[in-house]
PDB file of C-alpha atoms in Angstrom:
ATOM      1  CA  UNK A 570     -18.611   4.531  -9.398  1.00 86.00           C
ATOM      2  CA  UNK A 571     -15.032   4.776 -10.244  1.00 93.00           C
ATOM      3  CA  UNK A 572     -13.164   1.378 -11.184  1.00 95.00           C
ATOM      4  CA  UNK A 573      -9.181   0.809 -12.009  1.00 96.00           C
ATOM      5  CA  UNK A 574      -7.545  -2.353 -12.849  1.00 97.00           C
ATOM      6  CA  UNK A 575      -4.040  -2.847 -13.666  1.00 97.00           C
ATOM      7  CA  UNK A 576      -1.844  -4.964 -16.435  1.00 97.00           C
ATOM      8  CA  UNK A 577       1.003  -5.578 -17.608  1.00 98.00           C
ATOM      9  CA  UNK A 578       3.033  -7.409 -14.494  1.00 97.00           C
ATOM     10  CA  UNK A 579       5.313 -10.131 -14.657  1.00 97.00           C
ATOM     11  CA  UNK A 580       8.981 -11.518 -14.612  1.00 98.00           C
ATOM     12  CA  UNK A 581      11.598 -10.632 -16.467  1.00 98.00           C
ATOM     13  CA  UNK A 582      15.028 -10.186 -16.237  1.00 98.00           C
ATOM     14  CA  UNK A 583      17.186  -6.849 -15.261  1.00 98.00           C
ATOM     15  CA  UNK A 584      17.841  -4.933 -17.588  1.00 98.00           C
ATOM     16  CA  UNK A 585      14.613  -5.495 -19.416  1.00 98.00           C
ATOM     17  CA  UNK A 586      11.445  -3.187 -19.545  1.00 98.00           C
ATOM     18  CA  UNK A 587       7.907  -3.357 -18.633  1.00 98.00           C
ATOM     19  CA  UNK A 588       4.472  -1.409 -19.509  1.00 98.00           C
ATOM     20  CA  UNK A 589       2.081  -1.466 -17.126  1.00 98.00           C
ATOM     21  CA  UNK A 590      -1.470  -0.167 -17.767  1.00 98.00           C
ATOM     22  CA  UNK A 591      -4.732   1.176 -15.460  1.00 97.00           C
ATOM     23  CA  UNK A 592      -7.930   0.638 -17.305  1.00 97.00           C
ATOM     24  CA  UNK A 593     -10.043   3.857 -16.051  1.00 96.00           C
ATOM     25  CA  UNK A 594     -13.848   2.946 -16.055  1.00 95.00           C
ATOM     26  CA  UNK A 595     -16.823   4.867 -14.595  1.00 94.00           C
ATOM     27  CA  UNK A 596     -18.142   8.751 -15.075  1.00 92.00           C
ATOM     28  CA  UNK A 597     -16.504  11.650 -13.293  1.00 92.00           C
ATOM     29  CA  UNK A 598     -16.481  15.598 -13.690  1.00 92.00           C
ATOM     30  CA  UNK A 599     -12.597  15.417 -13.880  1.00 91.00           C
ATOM     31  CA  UNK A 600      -9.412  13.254 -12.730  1.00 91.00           C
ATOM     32  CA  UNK A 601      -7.720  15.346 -10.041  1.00 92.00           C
ATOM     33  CA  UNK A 602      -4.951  12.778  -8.963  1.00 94.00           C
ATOM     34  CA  UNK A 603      -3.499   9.796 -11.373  1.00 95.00           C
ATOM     35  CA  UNK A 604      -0.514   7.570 -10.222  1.00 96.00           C
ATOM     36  CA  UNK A 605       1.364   4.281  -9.784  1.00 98.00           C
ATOM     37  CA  UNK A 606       2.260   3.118  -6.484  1.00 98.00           C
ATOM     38  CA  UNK A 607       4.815  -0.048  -5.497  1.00 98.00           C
ATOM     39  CA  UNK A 608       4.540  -1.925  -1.972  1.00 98.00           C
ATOM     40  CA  UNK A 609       7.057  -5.256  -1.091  1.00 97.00           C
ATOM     41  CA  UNK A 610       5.807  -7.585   1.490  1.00 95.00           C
ATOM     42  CA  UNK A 611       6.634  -6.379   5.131  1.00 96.00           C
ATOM     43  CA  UNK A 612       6.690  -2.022   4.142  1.00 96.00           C
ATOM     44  CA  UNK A 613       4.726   0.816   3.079  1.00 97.00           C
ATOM     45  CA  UNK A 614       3.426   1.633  -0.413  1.00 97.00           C
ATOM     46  CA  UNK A 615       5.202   4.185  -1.728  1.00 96.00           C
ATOM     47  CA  UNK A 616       4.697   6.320  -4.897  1.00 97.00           C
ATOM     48  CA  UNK A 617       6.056   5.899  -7.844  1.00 97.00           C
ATOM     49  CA  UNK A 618       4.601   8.284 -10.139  1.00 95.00           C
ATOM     50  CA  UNK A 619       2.034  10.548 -10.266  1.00 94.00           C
ATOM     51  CA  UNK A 620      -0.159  13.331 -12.236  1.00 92.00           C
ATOM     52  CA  UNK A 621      -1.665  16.027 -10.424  1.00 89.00           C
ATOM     53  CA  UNK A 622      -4.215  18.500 -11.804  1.00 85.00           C
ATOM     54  CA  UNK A 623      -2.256  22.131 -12.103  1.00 78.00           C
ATOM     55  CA  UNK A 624      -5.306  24.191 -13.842  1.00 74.00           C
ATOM     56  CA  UNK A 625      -6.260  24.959 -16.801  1.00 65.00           C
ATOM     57  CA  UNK A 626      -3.469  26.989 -17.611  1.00 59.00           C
ATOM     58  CA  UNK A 627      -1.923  24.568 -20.410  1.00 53.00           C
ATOM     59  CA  UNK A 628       0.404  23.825 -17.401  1.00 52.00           C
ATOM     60  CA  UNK A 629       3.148  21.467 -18.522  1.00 53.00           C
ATOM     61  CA  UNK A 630       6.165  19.437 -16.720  1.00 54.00           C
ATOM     62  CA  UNK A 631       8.198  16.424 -17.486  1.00 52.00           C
ATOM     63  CA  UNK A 632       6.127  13.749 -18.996  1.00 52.00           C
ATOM     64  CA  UNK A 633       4.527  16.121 -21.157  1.00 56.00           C
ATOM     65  CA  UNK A 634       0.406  15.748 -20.128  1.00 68.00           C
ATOM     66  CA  UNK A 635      -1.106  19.390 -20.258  1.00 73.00           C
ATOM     67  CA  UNK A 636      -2.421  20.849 -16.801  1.00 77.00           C
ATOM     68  CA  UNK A 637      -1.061  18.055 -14.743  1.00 84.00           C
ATOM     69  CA  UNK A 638       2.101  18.077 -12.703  1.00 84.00           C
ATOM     70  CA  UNK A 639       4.144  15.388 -12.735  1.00 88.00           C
ATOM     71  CA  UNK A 640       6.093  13.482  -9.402  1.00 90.00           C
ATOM     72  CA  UNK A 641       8.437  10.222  -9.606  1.00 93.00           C
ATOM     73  CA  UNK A 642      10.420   8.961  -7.109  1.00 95.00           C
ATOM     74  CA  UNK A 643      13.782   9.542  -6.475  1.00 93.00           C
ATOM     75  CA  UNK A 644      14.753   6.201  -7.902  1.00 91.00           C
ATOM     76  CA  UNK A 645      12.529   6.405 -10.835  1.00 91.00           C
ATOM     77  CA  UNK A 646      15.010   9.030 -12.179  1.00 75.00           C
ATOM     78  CA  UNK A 647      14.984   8.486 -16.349  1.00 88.00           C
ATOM     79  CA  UNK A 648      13.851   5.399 -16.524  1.00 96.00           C
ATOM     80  CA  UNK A 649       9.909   5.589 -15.718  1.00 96.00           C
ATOM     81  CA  UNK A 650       7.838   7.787 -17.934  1.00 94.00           C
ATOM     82  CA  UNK A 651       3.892   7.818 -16.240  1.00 94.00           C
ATOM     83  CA  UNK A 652       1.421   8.901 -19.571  1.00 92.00           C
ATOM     84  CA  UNK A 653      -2.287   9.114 -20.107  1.00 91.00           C
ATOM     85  CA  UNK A 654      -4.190   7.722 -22.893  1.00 90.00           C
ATOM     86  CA  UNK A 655      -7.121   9.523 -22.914  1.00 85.00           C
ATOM     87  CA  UNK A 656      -8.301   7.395 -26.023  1.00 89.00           C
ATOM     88  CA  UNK A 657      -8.026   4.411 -24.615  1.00 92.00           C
ATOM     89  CA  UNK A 658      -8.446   5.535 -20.589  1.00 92.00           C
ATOM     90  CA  UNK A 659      -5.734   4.421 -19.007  1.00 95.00           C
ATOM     91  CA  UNK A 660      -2.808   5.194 -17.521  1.00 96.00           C
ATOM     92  CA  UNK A 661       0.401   3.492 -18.153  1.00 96.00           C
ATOM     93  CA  UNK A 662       3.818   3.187 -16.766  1.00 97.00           C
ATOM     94  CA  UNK A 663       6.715   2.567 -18.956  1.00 97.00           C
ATOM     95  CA  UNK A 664       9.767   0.846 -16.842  1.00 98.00           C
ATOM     96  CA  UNK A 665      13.152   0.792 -18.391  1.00 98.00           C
ATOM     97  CA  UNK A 666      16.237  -1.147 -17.091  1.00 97.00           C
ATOM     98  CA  UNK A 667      14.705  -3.037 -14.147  1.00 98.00           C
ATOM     99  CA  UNK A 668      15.912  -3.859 -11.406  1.00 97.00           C
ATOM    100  CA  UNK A 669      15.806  -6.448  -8.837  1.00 97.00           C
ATOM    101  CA  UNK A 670      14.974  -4.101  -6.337  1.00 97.00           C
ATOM    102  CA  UNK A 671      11.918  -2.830  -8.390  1.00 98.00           C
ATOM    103  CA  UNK A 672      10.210  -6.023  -7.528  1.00 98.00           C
ATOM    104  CA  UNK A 673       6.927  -5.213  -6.071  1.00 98.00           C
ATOM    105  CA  UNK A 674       3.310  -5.367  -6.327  1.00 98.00           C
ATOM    106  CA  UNK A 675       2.412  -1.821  -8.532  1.00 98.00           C
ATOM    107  CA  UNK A 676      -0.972  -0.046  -7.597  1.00 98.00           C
ATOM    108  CA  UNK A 677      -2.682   1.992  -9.699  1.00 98.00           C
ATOM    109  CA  UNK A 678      -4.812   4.834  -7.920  1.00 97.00           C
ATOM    110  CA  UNK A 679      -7.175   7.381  -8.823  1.00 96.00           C
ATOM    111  CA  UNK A 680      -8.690  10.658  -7.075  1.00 95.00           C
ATOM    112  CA  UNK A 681     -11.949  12.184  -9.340  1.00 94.00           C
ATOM    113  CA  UNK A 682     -13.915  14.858  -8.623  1.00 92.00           C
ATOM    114  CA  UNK A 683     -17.755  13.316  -9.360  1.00 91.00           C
ATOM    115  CA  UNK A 684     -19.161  17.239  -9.680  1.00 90.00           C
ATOM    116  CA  UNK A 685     -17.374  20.412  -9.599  1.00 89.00           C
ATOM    117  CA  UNK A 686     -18.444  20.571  -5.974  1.00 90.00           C
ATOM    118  CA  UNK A 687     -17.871  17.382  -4.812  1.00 89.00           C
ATOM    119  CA  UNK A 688     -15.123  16.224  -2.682  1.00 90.00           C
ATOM    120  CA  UNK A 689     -12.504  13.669  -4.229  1.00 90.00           C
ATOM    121  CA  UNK A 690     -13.311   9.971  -4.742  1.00 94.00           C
ATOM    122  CA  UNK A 691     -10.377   7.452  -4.503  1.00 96.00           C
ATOM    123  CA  UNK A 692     -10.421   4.132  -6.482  1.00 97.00           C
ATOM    124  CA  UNK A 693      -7.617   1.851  -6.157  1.00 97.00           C
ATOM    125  CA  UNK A 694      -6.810  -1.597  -8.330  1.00 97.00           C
ATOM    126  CA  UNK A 695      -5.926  -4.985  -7.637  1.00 97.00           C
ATOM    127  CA  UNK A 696      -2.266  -4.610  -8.316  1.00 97.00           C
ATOM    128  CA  UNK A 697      -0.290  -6.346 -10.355  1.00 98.00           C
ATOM    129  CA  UNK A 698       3.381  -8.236  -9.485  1.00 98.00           C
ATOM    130  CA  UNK A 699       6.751  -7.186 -10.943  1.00 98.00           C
ATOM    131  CA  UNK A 700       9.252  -9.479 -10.286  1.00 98.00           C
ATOM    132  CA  UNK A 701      13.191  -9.155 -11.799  1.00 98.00           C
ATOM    133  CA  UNK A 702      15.686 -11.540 -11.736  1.00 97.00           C
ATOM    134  CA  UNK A 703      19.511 -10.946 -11.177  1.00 94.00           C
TER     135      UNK A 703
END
């Protein structure tokens, strides 16, 4: 079984910045799909960021984690970075000058392969709220 949890949330002001972290538990044959999600009452979640396995070909795009490519959102632009601590399993999201409008609830989710043959398994946290004030 494969088990996320988020941290980190809370309110700040714009301007400010945030970490958020995903504490990865459980045993899988590999993390295929890694990423932070954001949903406001009333509409979608939408991605934010997100790792996806590229090979092992030493594979390498912005955010700098070898075989994954990276995604962010248009908005996220330079000031989200999405990095894995394989030390400490997790996955973090650092959040520079906030916004009002990046007030949401942020979802960590997670797609592992539990074999080499298996078909993905998706875990997905409790979220945790963002809130910035003018």
């Amino acid at each position: 079984q494969v088990q996320v949890a988020e941290s980190g949330g809370g309110v700040v002001q714009a301007g400010a910045s945030l970490r958020l972290s995903c504490k990865i538990s459980g045993t899988f044959f590999r993390i295929n799909e890694m990423g932070w999600y954001r949903q406001v009452p009333g509409q979608q979640r939408d991605m934010v960021a997100q790792l996806n396995w590229a090979g092992n070909n030493n594979f390498r795009t912005r955010g700098g984690i070898p075989n994954y490519h990276t995604d962010y959102a248009p908005y996220a632009g330079d000031r989200f970075a999405i990095s894995r601590d394989a030390n400490k399993n997790t996955l973090d999201l650092q959040m520079n000058d906030l916004r009002p409008e990046d007030s949401a609830t942020y979802y960590c989710r997670l797609g592992v392969l539990m074999s080499p043959s298996s078909g993905m398994t998706w875990a997905w946290g409790q979220g945790t709220q963002v809130t910035i004030s003018p």
